[in-house]
Coordinates of C-alpha atoms and ligand atoms in Angstrom, one line a residue:
M1 CA -17.2 6.7 15.5
S2 CA -15.0 9.6 14.3
S3 CA -14.5 8.0 11.0
S4 CA -18.3 7.8 10.3
A5 CA -18.7 11.5 11.1
T6 CA -16.1 12.3 8.1
T7 CA -17.6 9.7 5.8
Q8 CA -19.2 11.3 2.7
T9 CA -21.5 9.6 0.2
Q10 CA -20.6 10.5 -3.3
T11 CA -23.1 10.2 -6.1
Y12 CA -21.6 8.9 -9.3
Q13 CA -22.8 8.9 -12.9
M14 CA -21.8 6.5 -15.6
Y15 CA -19.9 7.0 -18.7
V16 CA -21.8 6.4 -22.0
N17 CA -20.9 8.1 -25.4
G18 CA -18.6 10.4 -23.7
E19 CA -21.2 11.8 -21.3
W20 CA -21.9 11.3 -17.6
I21 CA -25.3 10.2 -17.4
A22 CA -27.9 8.6 -14.8
S23 CA -29.7 5.4 -15.3
N24 CA -32.7 5.4 -17.5
S25 CA -34.9 4.6 -14.5
G26 CA -33.2 7.2 -12.2
K27 CA -32.5 4.4 -9.9
T28 CA -29.2 4.1 -7.9
F29 CA -27.6 1.6 -5.6
P30 CA -25.2 1.9 -2.7
V31 CA -21.5 1.0 -2.9
Y32 CA -20.0 0.2 0.6
D33 CA -16.8 0.2 2.4
P34 CA -16.4 -3.3 3.9
S35 CA -14.2 -2.4 6.8
T36 CA -16.9 -0.1 8.1
E37 CA -20.0 -1.6 6.5
E38 CA -20.9 2.1 5.7
V39 CA -22.2 3.3 2.4
I40 CA -19.5 5.5 0.5
A41 CA -21.2 6.1 -2.8
E42 CA -24.3 5.7 -4.9
V43 CA -24.0 4.5 -8.6
P44 CA -26.5 4.2 -11.5
D45 CA -28.6 1.2 -11.6
S46 CA -28.7 0.3 -15.3
N47 CA -31.3 -1.8 -17.0
A48 CA -31.5 -2.9 -20.5
K49 CA -32.5 0.4 -21.8
D50 CA -29.1 1.7 -20.6
V51 CA -27.3 -1.3 -22.1
D52 CA -29.1 -0.4 -25.5
R53 CA -27.7 3.1 -25.2
A54 CA -24.3 2.1 -24.4
V55 CA -24.1 -0.5 -27.1
A56 CA -25.6 1.9 -29.7
A57 CA -22.8 4.3 -28.8
A58 CA -20.1 1.6 -29.0
R59 CA -21.6 0.3 -32.3
D60 CA -21.6 3.7 -33.9
A61 CA -18.1 4.5 -32.7
F62 CA -17.1 1.1 -34.3
D63 CA -19.0 1.3 -37.6
N64 CA -19.0 4.9 -38.3
G65 CA -16.6 6.6 -35.7
P66 CA -13.1 7.4 -35.8
W67 CA -11.7 4.4 -33.8
S68 CA -11.9 1.7 -36.5
S69 CA -10.2 4.0 -39.0
S70 CA -7.6 5.1 -36.4
T71 CA -4.1 3.9 -37.0
A72 CA -2.4 1.3 -34.7
Q73 CA 0.2 4.0 -33.8
E74 CA -2.7 6.5 -32.7
R75 CA -4.4 3.8 -30.6
G76 CA -1.2 2.9 -28.9
R77 CA -0.4 6.4 -28.1
V78 CA -3.9 6.5 -26.3
L79 CA -2.9 3.6 -24.3
F80 CA 0.2 5.1 -23.3
K81 CA -1.6 8.1 -22.0
L82 CA -4.3 6.1 -20.0
A83 CA -1.0 4.3 -18.5
E84 CA 0.4 7.8 -17.6
A85 CA -3.0 8.9 -16.0
V86 CA -3.0 5.8 -13.8
R87 CA 0.5 6.5 -12.8
Q88 CA -0.1 10.2 -12.0
N89 CA -3.2 9.2 -9.8
T90 CA -1.8 6.1 -8.2
A91 CA -2.3 7.3 -4.6
A92 CA -6.0 8.3 -5.1
L93 CA -6.9 5.3 -7.1
A94 CA -5.1 2.8 -4.7
E95 CA -6.8 4.5 -1.7
L96 CA -10.3 4.2 -3.3
E97 CA -9.6 0.7 -4.5
A98 CA -8.6 -0.3 -0.9
R99 CA -11.5 1.5 0.7
N100 CA -14.1 -0.1 -1.6
S101 CA -12.7 -3.6 -2.0
G102 CA -11.2 -4.1 1.3
K103 CA -7.7 -5.1 0.1
P104 CA -4.7 -3.9 1.9
I105 CA -3.3 -0.4 0.5
V106 CA 0.0 -1.9 -0.2
E107 CA -1.6 -4.6 -2.5
A108 CA -3.8 -1.8 -4.0
E109 CA -0.7 0.1 -4.9
Y110 CA 0.9 -3.0 -6.7
D111 CA -2.3 -3.4 -8.5
M112 CA -2.3 0.2 -9.8
A113 CA 1.3 -0.3 -11.1
D114 CA 0.0 -3.5 -12.9
V115 CA -2.9 -1.5 -14.4
A116 CA -0.4 1.1 -15.8
T117 CA 1.8 -1.7 -17.1
C118 CA -1.0 -3.5 -18.9
F119 CA -2.0 -0.3 -20.8
E120 CA 1.6 0.2 -21.8
Y121 CA 2.2 -3.3 -22.8
Y122 CA -0.9 -3.2 -25.2
G123 CA -0.1 0.3 -26.2
G124 CA 3.3 -1.2 -27.6
L125 CA 1.7 -4.3 -28.9
A126 CA -0.9 -2.3 -31.1
T127 CA 1.6 -1.6 -33.6
K128 CA 2.9 -5.4 -33.8
I129 CA -0.6 -6.8 -35.0
S130 CA 0.1 -8.2 -38.3
G131 CA -1.1 -10.6 -41.0
H132 CA 0.5 -13.3 -43.1
V133 CA 1.0 -13.9 -46.9
N134 CA -0.2 -17.6 -47.4
P135 CA 1.7 -19.8 -49.9
V136 CA -1.1 -20.9 -51.8
P137 CA -0.3 -23.1 -55.1
D138 CA -1.5 -20.5 -57.7
N139 CA -0.7 -17.5 -59.4
A140 CA -2.1 -15.4 -56.7
L141 CA -1.5 -13.5 -53.5
N142 CA -3.2 -15.0 -50.6
L143 CA -3.3 -13.0 -47.3
S144 CA -4.7 -13.3 -43.9
L145 CA -5.6 -9.9 -42.3
K146 CA -6.3 -9.2 -38.5
E147 CA -9.2 -7.2 -37.8
P148 CA -11.1 -6.1 -34.7
V149 CA -13.9 -8.2 -33.8
G150 CA -16.2 -5.2 -33.2
V151 CA -18.1 -4.2 -30.1
A152 CA -16.9 -6.1 -27.0
G153 CA -19.0 -6.5 -24.0
Q154 CA -16.9 -7.0 -20.8
I155 CA -18.2 -8.2 -17.3
I156 CA -15.6 -8.1 -14.6
P157 CA -15.5 -9.2 -11.0
W158 CA -14.8 -7.3 -7.7
N159 CA -11.5 -8.9 -6.6
Y160 CA -9.1 -6.8 -8.6
P161 CA -11.5 -4.1 -9.8
L162 CA -9.3 -1.7 -11.8
L163 CA -6.7 -4.4 -12.9
M164 CA -9.6 -6.6 -14.2
A165 CA -10.9 -3.7 -16.1
A166 CA -7.5 -3.0 -17.6
W167 CA -7.0 -6.7 -18.5
K168 CA -10.2 -6.3 -20.7
L169 CA -9.8 -2.7 -22.0
A170 CA -6.3 -2.6 -23.0
P171 CA -6.2 -5.4 -25.5
A172 CA -9.6 -4.6 -26.9
L173 CA -8.6 -1.0 -27.5
A174 CA -5.2 -2.0 -29.0
A175 CA -7.1 -4.3 -31.3
G176 CA -9.4 -1.5 -32.5
C177 CA -12.5 -2.7 -30.7
T178 CA -15.0 -0.5 -28.9
C179 CA -16.2 -1.6 -25.5
V180 CA -19.1 -1.6 -23.0
L181 CA -17.7 -2.7 -19.7
K182 CA -19.9 -3.7 -16.6
P183 CA -17.8 -3.5 -13.4
A184 CA -19.0 -5.9 -10.4
E185 CA -21.9 -4.2 -8.4
Q186 CA -19.7 -4.2 -5.4
T187 CA -16.7 -2.3 -6.9
P188 CA -17.5 0.1 -9.7
L189 CA -15.7 3.2 -8.4
T190 CA -12.2 3.0 -9.6
V191 CA -13.1 2.4 -13.3
L192 CA -15.5 5.5 -13.2
E193 CA -12.6 7.4 -11.7
L194 CA -10.5 6.3 -14.6
A195 CA -13.1 7.3 -16.9
K196 CA -12.9 10.8 -16.0
H197 CA -9.5 10.6 -17.8
F198 CA -10.8 9.1 -21.0
E199 CA -11.3 12.1 -23.1
A200 CA -8.1 14.0 -22.3
C201 CA -6.3 10.8 -23.2
G202 CA -7.8 10.9 -26.5
L203 CA -10.6 8.3 -26.6
P204 CA -13.1 9.4 -28.9
N205 CA -16.8 9.2 -27.7
G206 CA -18.5 5.9 -27.5
V207 CA -15.2 3.9 -27.7
V208 CA -15.3 3.0 -24.0
N209 CA -18.8 2.8 -22.2
I210 CA -19.0 2.0 -18.4
I211 CA -22.2 0.9 -17.3
T212 CA -23.0 0.2 -13.6
G213 CA -25.5 -2.4 -12.5
F214 CA -26.3 -5.8 -11.5
G215 CA -25.6 -9.1 -13.4
E216 CA -29.2 -9.9 -14.1
S217 CA -30.5 -6.5 -15.0
A218 CA -27.3 -5.2 -16.8
G219 CA -25.1 -7.9 -17.5
A220 CA -27.5 -10.4 -19.0
P221 CA -29.0 -7.9 -21.6
L222 CA -25.2 -7.0 -22.6
V223 CA -24.6 -10.7 -23.4
Q224 CA -27.8 -11.2 -25.1
H225 CA -27.6 -7.9 -27.3
P226 CA -27.4 -8.6 -31.1
D227 CA -25.0 -5.6 -31.7
V228 CA -22.4 -7.0 -29.4
N229 CA -19.8 -9.2 -31.1
K230 CA -17.9 -10.6 -28.0
I231 CA -18.3 -11.2 -24.5
A232 CA -15.3 -11.4 -22.2
F233 CA -16.2 -12.6 -18.7
T234 CA -14.5 -13.1 -15.4
G235 CA -16.2 -14.5 -12.5
S236 CA -18.1 -17.6 -10.9
A237 CA -18.3 -20.8 -12.9
A238 CA -22.1 -20.8 -12.5
V239 CA -22.5 -17.4 -14.1
G240 CA -19.9 -18.4 -16.9
K241 CA -22.0 -21.4 -17.8
Q242 CA -25.1 -19.0 -18.0
I243 CA -23.2 -16.6 -20.3
V244 CA -22.3 -19.3 -22.8
K245 CA -25.9 -20.3 -23.2
M246 CA -27.1 -16.7 -23.5
A247 CA -24.4 -16.0 -26.0
A248 CA -25.3 -18.9 -28.2
D249 CA -28.3 -17.4 -29.8
T250 CA -26.3 -14.8 -31.5
V251 CA -23.1 -16.8 -31.8
K252 CA -20.9 -14.3 -30.0
R253 CA -17.3 -15.0 -29.4
V254 CA -17.0 -15.6 -25.7
T255 CA -13.8 -15.8 -23.3
L256 CA -14.3 -17.0 -19.9
E257 CA -12.0 -16.9 -16.8
L258 CA -13.8 -18.7 -14.0
G259 CA -11.5 -19.4 -11.1
G260 CA -10.6 -22.6 -9.6
K261 CA -9.5 -24.8 -6.7
S262 CA -5.8 -24.7 -7.4
P263 CA -3.4 -27.4 -6.1
N264 CA -0.3 -26.0 -4.3
I265 CA 1.9 -29.1 -4.1
F266 CA 4.8 -29.5 -1.6
F267 CA 7.3 -32.4 -1.9
A268 CA 9.4 -33.3 1.3
D269 CA 12.7 -32.1 -0.3
A270 CA 11.3 -28.6 -0.8
D271 CA 13.1 -25.7 1.2
F272 CA 11.0 -25.8 4.3
E273 CA 10.7 -21.9 5.1
A274 CA 10.1 -21.0 1.4
A275 CA 7.4 -23.6 1.4
I276 CA 5.5 -22.3 4.3
D277 CA 5.8 -18.8 3.0
G278 CA 4.6 -19.9 -0.5
A279 CA 1.7 -21.9 0.9
L280 CA 0.6 -18.9 2.9
F281 CA 1.0 -16.4 0.2
G282 CA -0.7 -18.7 -2.5
V283 CA -3.8 -18.8 -0.4
F284 CA -4.0 -15.6 1.8
I285 CA -2.9 -12.7 -0.5
N286 CA -5.9 -10.5 -1.3
Q287 CA -7.9 -12.3 1.5
G288 CA -7.9 -15.3 -0.6
E289 CA -10.3 -13.5 -3.0
V290 CA -8.1 -14.6 -5.9
C291 CA -9.2 -17.0 -8.9
S292 CA -5.7 -18.7 -8.8
A293 CA -5.5 -19.1 -5.1
G294 CA -3.7 -22.1 -4.0
S295 CA -6.6 -23.3 -1.9
R296 CA -5.8 -27.1 -2.0
I297 CA -2.3 -27.4 -0.2
L298 CA -1.0 -30.8 -1.0
V299 CA 1.8 -32.0 1.4
E300 CA 3.9 -35.1 1.3
R301 CA 3.5 -37.3 4.3
P302 CA 7.1 -37.0 5.9
I303 CA 6.6 -33.2 6.2
Y304 CA 3.0 -33.1 6.7
N305 CA 2.6 -32.7 10.5
K306 CA 5.5 -30.1 10.8
F307 CA 4.0 -28.3 7.8
V308 CA 0.5 -27.9 9.2
E309 CA 2.0 -26.8 12.6
A310 CA 4.2 -24.2 11.0
M311 CA 1.7 -22.9 8.6
A312 CA -0.8 -22.5 11.4
A313 CA 1.7 -20.8 13.7
K314 CA 2.6 -18.2 10.9
A315 CA -1.1 -17.7 9.9
K316 CA -2.0 -16.6 13.3
T317 CA 0.7 -13.7 13.0
I318 CA -1.0 -12.4 9.7
K319 CA -2.1 -8.8 10.7
L320 CA -5.7 -8.1 9.9
G321 CA -6.8 -4.5 10.0
P322 CA -8.2 -1.6 8.2
P323 CA -7.1 -1.5 4.5
L324 CA -5.6 2.0 4.6
E325 CA -3.1 1.2 7.4
R326 CA 0.2 0.3 5.8
D327 CA 1.0 -2.6 8.0
T328 CA -2.3 -4.3 7.3
K329 CA -1.6 -7.7 5.7
M330 CA -5.4 -8.7 5.4
G331 CA -8.4 -6.6 5.1
P332 CA -12.2 -7.5 5.2
L333 CA -14.0 -9.6 2.6
V334 CA -15.6 -7.5 -0.2
S335 CA -19.1 -7.7 1.0
R336 CA -21.7 -9.0 3.3
E337 CA -22.8 -11.4 0.9
Q338 CA -19.1 -12.9 0.5
Y339 CA -18.7 -12.7 4.2
D340 CA -21.7 -14.9 4.8
R341 CA -20.8 -17.2 2.0
V342 CA -17.3 -17.8 3.4
R343 CA -18.5 -18.2 6.9
S344 CA -20.9 -20.8 5.8
Y345 CA -18.0 -22.6 4.2
L346 CA -16.4 -22.4 7.8
E347 CA -19.1 -24.2 9.3
I348 CA -19.0 -27.0 6.5
G349 CA -15.4 -27.2 6.9
K350 CA -15.5 -27.9 10.7
Q351 CA -18.0 -30.9 9.9
E352 CA -15.6 -32.2 7.1
A353 CA -12.0 -31.8 8.5
K354 CA -9.8 -30.6 11.5
L355 CA -9.1 -26.9 12.2
A356 CA -5.6 -25.7 12.6
A357 CA -6.0 -22.0 12.5
G358 CA -8.9 -19.3 12.2
G359 CA -12.4 -20.7 11.6
D360 CA -14.2 -17.6 12.5
R361 CA -14.1 -13.7 12.4
P362 CA -11.3 -12.1 14.5
Q363 CA -12.5 -11.5 18.0
D364 CA -10.6 -8.1 18.3
I365 CA -12.2 -6.5 15.4
E366 CA -15.9 -5.2 16.2
R367 CA -17.1 -4.5 12.7
G368 CA -16.3 -5.0 9.1
Y369 CA -16.5 -8.2 7.0
Y370 CA -13.2 -9.6 8.4
V371 CA -12.5 -13.5 8.4
S372 CA -9.4 -14.8 10.2
P373 CA -7.1 -16.8 8.0
T374 CA -8.4 -20.3 8.3
I375 CA -6.6 -23.6 7.9
F376 CA -8.2 -26.9 7.7
Y377 CA -6.2 -30.1 7.6
D378 CA -6.8 -33.8 7.1
V379 CA -9.0 -32.8 4.4
D380 CA -10.2 -35.4 1.9
N381 CA -10.0 -34.2 -1.6
S382 CA -13.9 -35.1 -2.0
A383 CA -14.8 -32.7 0.7
R384 CA -16.8 -29.7 -0.3
I385 CA -14.2 -27.4 1.1
A386 CA -11.7 -29.2 -1.3
R387 CA -14.0 -29.0 -4.3
E388 CA -15.8 -25.7 -4.3
E389 CA -14.4 -22.5 -4.9
I390 CA -14.6 -20.5 -1.6
F391 CA -12.9 -17.3 -2.6
G392 CA -11.9 -16.2 0.9
P393 CA -8.9 -17.0 3.3
V394 CA -9.5 -20.6 3.7
A395 CA -6.8 -23.1 3.1
T396 CA -7.5 -27.0 2.7
V397 CA -4.4 -29.0 3.6
I398 CA -4.4 -32.5 2.1
P399 CA -1.7 -35.2 2.8
F400 CA -0.3 -37.3 -0.1
E401 CA 2.0 -40.4 -0.2
D402 CA 4.1 -40.1 -3.3
E403 CA 4.4 -38.4 -6.6
A404 CA 1.7 -40.4 -8.3
D405 CA -0.7 -39.6 -5.4
A406 CA 0.0 -35.9 -5.6
I407 CA -0.8 -35.7 -9.5
K408 CA -3.8 -37.8 -9.1
I409 CA -5.3 -35.4 -6.3
A410 CA -4.0 -32.4 -8.1
N411 CA -6.0 -33.2 -11.3
D412 CA -9.1 -34.7 -9.4
T413 CA -11.1 -31.2 -9.7
S414 CA -13.4 -29.8 -12.2
Y415 CA -11.1 -26.7 -12.6
G416 CA -7.9 -26.3 -14.3
L417 CA -6.8 -22.6 -13.8
A418 CA -3.4 -22.8 -11.9
A419 CA -1.0 -25.1 -9.8
A420 CA 2.2 -24.9 -8.1
V421 CA 4.8 -27.6 -7.3
W422 CA 7.7 -27.1 -4.8
T423 CA 10.8 -29.6 -4.8
R424 CA 14.5 -29.3 -5.6
D425 CA 14.4 -32.2 -8.0
I426 CA 14.2 -30.8 -11.4
F427 CA 12.9 -34.3 -12.8
K428 CA 10.0 -34.4 -10.3
A429 CA 9.1 -30.8 -11.1
F430 CA 9.1 -31.2 -14.8
R431 CA 7.0 -34.5 -14.6
A432 CA 4.5 -32.5 -12.6
V433 CA 4.5 -29.6 -15.0
K434 CA 3.6 -31.9 -17.8
K435 CA 1.0 -34.1 -16.0
I436 CA -1.1 -31.4 -14.3
R437 CA -4.0 -30.0 -16.3
A438 CA -4.0 -26.4 -15.7
G439 CA -3.4 -23.2 -17.7
I440 CA -0.6 -21.8 -15.4
I441 CA 2.0 -23.9 -13.4
W442 CA 4.4 -22.3 -11.2
V443 CA 7.6 -24.1 -9.7
N444 CA 8.9 -23.1 -6.5
H445 CA 6.6 -19.9 -6.4
M446 CA 2.9 -19.3 -6.6
Q447 CA 1.0 -16.2 -8.0
P448 CA 3.5 -14.1 -9.8
T449 CA 1.5 -12.7 -12.8
Y450 CA 3.0 -10.9 -15.8
V451 CA 1.2 -9.1 -18.7
E452 CA 3.6 -10.6 -21.0
A453 CA 2.6 -14.4 -20.2
P454 CA -0.7 -16.0 -21.0
W455 CA -3.6 -16.3 -18.4
G456 CA -6.4 -18.7 -18.5
G457 CA -7.5 -22.1 -17.6
Y458 CA -8.1 -25.8 -18.7
K459 CA -11.4 -27.7 -18.1
Q460 CA -14.2 -25.6 -16.1
S461 CA -11.7 -22.8 -15.4
G462 CA -12.8 -21.3 -18.8
F463 CA -11.4 -20.8 -22.2
G464 CA -9.5 -18.4 -24.1
R465 CA -6.5 -16.6 -22.6
E466 CA -5.9 -13.1 -21.5
L467 CA -2.6 -11.1 -21.4
G468 CA 0.5 -11.2 -23.8
P469 CA -0.2 -11.4 -27.6
W470 CA -2.8 -14.3 -26.7
G471 CA -5.0 -11.6 -25.1
I472 CA -5.1 -9.6 -28.2
E473 CA -5.8 -12.5 -30.5
E474 CA -9.2 -12.9 -28.6
Y475 CA -10.3 -9.4 -29.9
L476 CA -9.3 -10.1 -33.6
E477 CA -11.0 -11.8 -36.5
T478 CA -9.0 -13.3 -39.2
K479 CA -9.9 -12.3 -42.7
Q480 CA -8.6 -14.3 -45.7
V481 CA -8.0 -12.1 -48.9
H482 CA -7.3 -14.0 -52.2
I483 CA -5.9 -11.8 -55.1
N484 CA -6.1 -13.5 -58.3
L485 CA -2.9 -12.5 -60.6
N486 CA -4.3 -14.5 -63.8
E487 CA -5.8 -12.2 -66.1
Q488 CA -7.4 -14.9 -68.4
P489 CA -10.7 -16.3 -67.8
I490 CA -10.6 -19.7 -65.9
G491 CA -12.3 -21.4 -68.8
W492 CA -14.2 -23.9 -66.9
Y493 CA -17.6 -23.5 -68.8
Ligands
NAP501 P1 -20.4 -13.5 -10.2 O1 -21.8 -13.3 -10.0 O2 -19.8 -14.6 -11.2 O3 -20.0 -12.0 -10.8 C1 -19.1 -11.7 -11.8 C2 -19.7 -10.6 -12.6 O4 -20.7 -11.2 -13.6 C3 -20.3 -9.4 -12.0 O5 -20.1 -8.2 -12.7 C4 -21.6 -9.9 -12.0 O6 -22.6 -8.7 -11.6 C5 -21.9 -10.4 -13.4 N1 -23.1 -11.3 -13.4 C6 -23.7 -11.9 -12.5 N2 -24.7 -12.6 -13.0 C7 -24.8 -12.3 -14.5 C8 -25.6 -12.6 -15.5 N3 -26.8 -13.5 -15.4 N4 -25.4 -12.2 -16.6 C9 -24.3 -11.5 -16.9 N5 -23.6 -11.1 -15.9 C10 -23.8 -11.5 -14.6 O7 -19.6 -13.6 -9.0 P2 -19.9 -13.1 -7.5 O8 -21.5 -13.3 -7.1 O9 -19.4 -11.7 -7.3 O10 -19.2 -14.0 -6.6 C11 -19.5 -15.3 -6.4 C12 -18.5 -16.3 -6.4 O11 -17.9 -16.3 -7.7 C13 -17.4 -16.1 -5.4 O12 -17.6 -16.7 -4.2 C14 -16.1 -16.9 -6.3 O13 -16.2 -18.1 -5.9 C15 -16.6 -16.7 -7.7 N6 -15.8 -15.6 -8.3 C16 -14.7 -15.9 -9.1 C17 -13.9 -14.9 -9.7 C18 -12.7 -15.2 -10.5 O14 -11.9 -14.3 -10.8 N7 -12.7 -16.2 -11.1 C19 -14.3 -13.7 -9.4 C20 -15.3 -13.2 -8.5 C21 -16.0 -14.2 -7.9 P3 -22.9 -8.5 -10.1 O15 -21.9 -7.7 -9.7 O16 -24.3 -8.0 -10.1 O17 -22.9 -9.7 -9.6
MG502 MG1 -23.1 -11.6 -8.2

């Protein structure tokens, strides 16, 4: 009660062509604190006209502005300054991120460190983009040059709001692209706060534009816009499929990161304590709202019963609570919509399998979109809870008989983002590494993510890779230049 008395609703504008503006329609929409269900901000509700304005600014900054003629060193320095701005404002940014997304403050602080590191990494990489000399069989010099793809449209989700913005903006800026970024409707605040530093960090007007709005009214016009050269999207598979279709008419470059149903595989010889820890961390970190969540926990028969018991016992000790309290280990889900979606899967799961822990909202917390860490076991891999991405704190435990059975179940999914395998037998581990069809495979760990290493999926988890040098390649075109060194006519006619 006392907290609502102190709650202030702040009205934000959005950042287009270096200016803070309202939406063309003048409409705004509310942004919530999912732990109190209260409105904490209002942000502009953009439509196609706002998208036009932002794209025109990005187009002009690319075609005529200083960004495409800037040197790689200059772009790198801007990225270092952005990293510094994040580091200096970590406490405030982390607090806002935790309030708006529901994630525990300690996790939000890790996110801010990763945001800064991402800007630094690509600040350094800006000066390492180089072309090739191609050994063509002629008296000629044949080169391949790397050039920025142009205007990038970037559409991101709500689970790691500022980190997903950094994963998109940093490589694009290093490459020399200009950007129009649409944060998720649920979590637009931290990137708007960061935008307050853009000018001081040396970003010219129009180079990065942030438009707030909904997928259908702001995201779709961005994807269809003829002046946008590339779309980078992270989100659901359903929307990813629509994006590919919408982008086809203008043959945009598209990269997609679409989540998954990642297997976390435990062989009987794995260290038992580390295994239980790894199973819980893999699926419950960030309330389970993680694209690479280890949501299918495959356990070898000899340890299966003991494993389910130990996991359930420890899951019941996970501390749920307000995101801003430092001992909170799990906050609320991001929104009413996500809460309803996850709870509907709890009901489906109760029909499909047995319940070892959770299964409802915590009884001791009155409001907020909290869901108890939930473990279903004796799950068949054909069950909906084993096939569909739930994106919440819901684990499905599936027993397996032997190595071949484990690999078969692991690969029996339409997704292929990540997987983990736990064993002390290196032969078994490496056979699994080779046989599992996924873009990221961890051995005796799950979830560590590094800006230096490639991130992205196989199959319906998407295409293209973020992070590392792979991430910057997705914002570059390759130009062939052939320089003839024969001064005589070719004499063909
Ligand atoms: P979503 O709809 O795919 O949202 C992702 C982003 O795409 C948001 O910015 C969204 O805008 C935008 N978008 C939605 N429809 C669009 C369209 N027609 N054209 C262009 N952009 C569009 O995901 P969600 O509704 O937030 O969550 C639904 C499910 O998606 C979750 O339960 C989870 O399974 C999955 N998900 C996966 C990831 C991941 O990292 N792979 C992240 C988030 C969610 P709005 O904000 O207006 O929706
Ligand atoms: Mg949506």
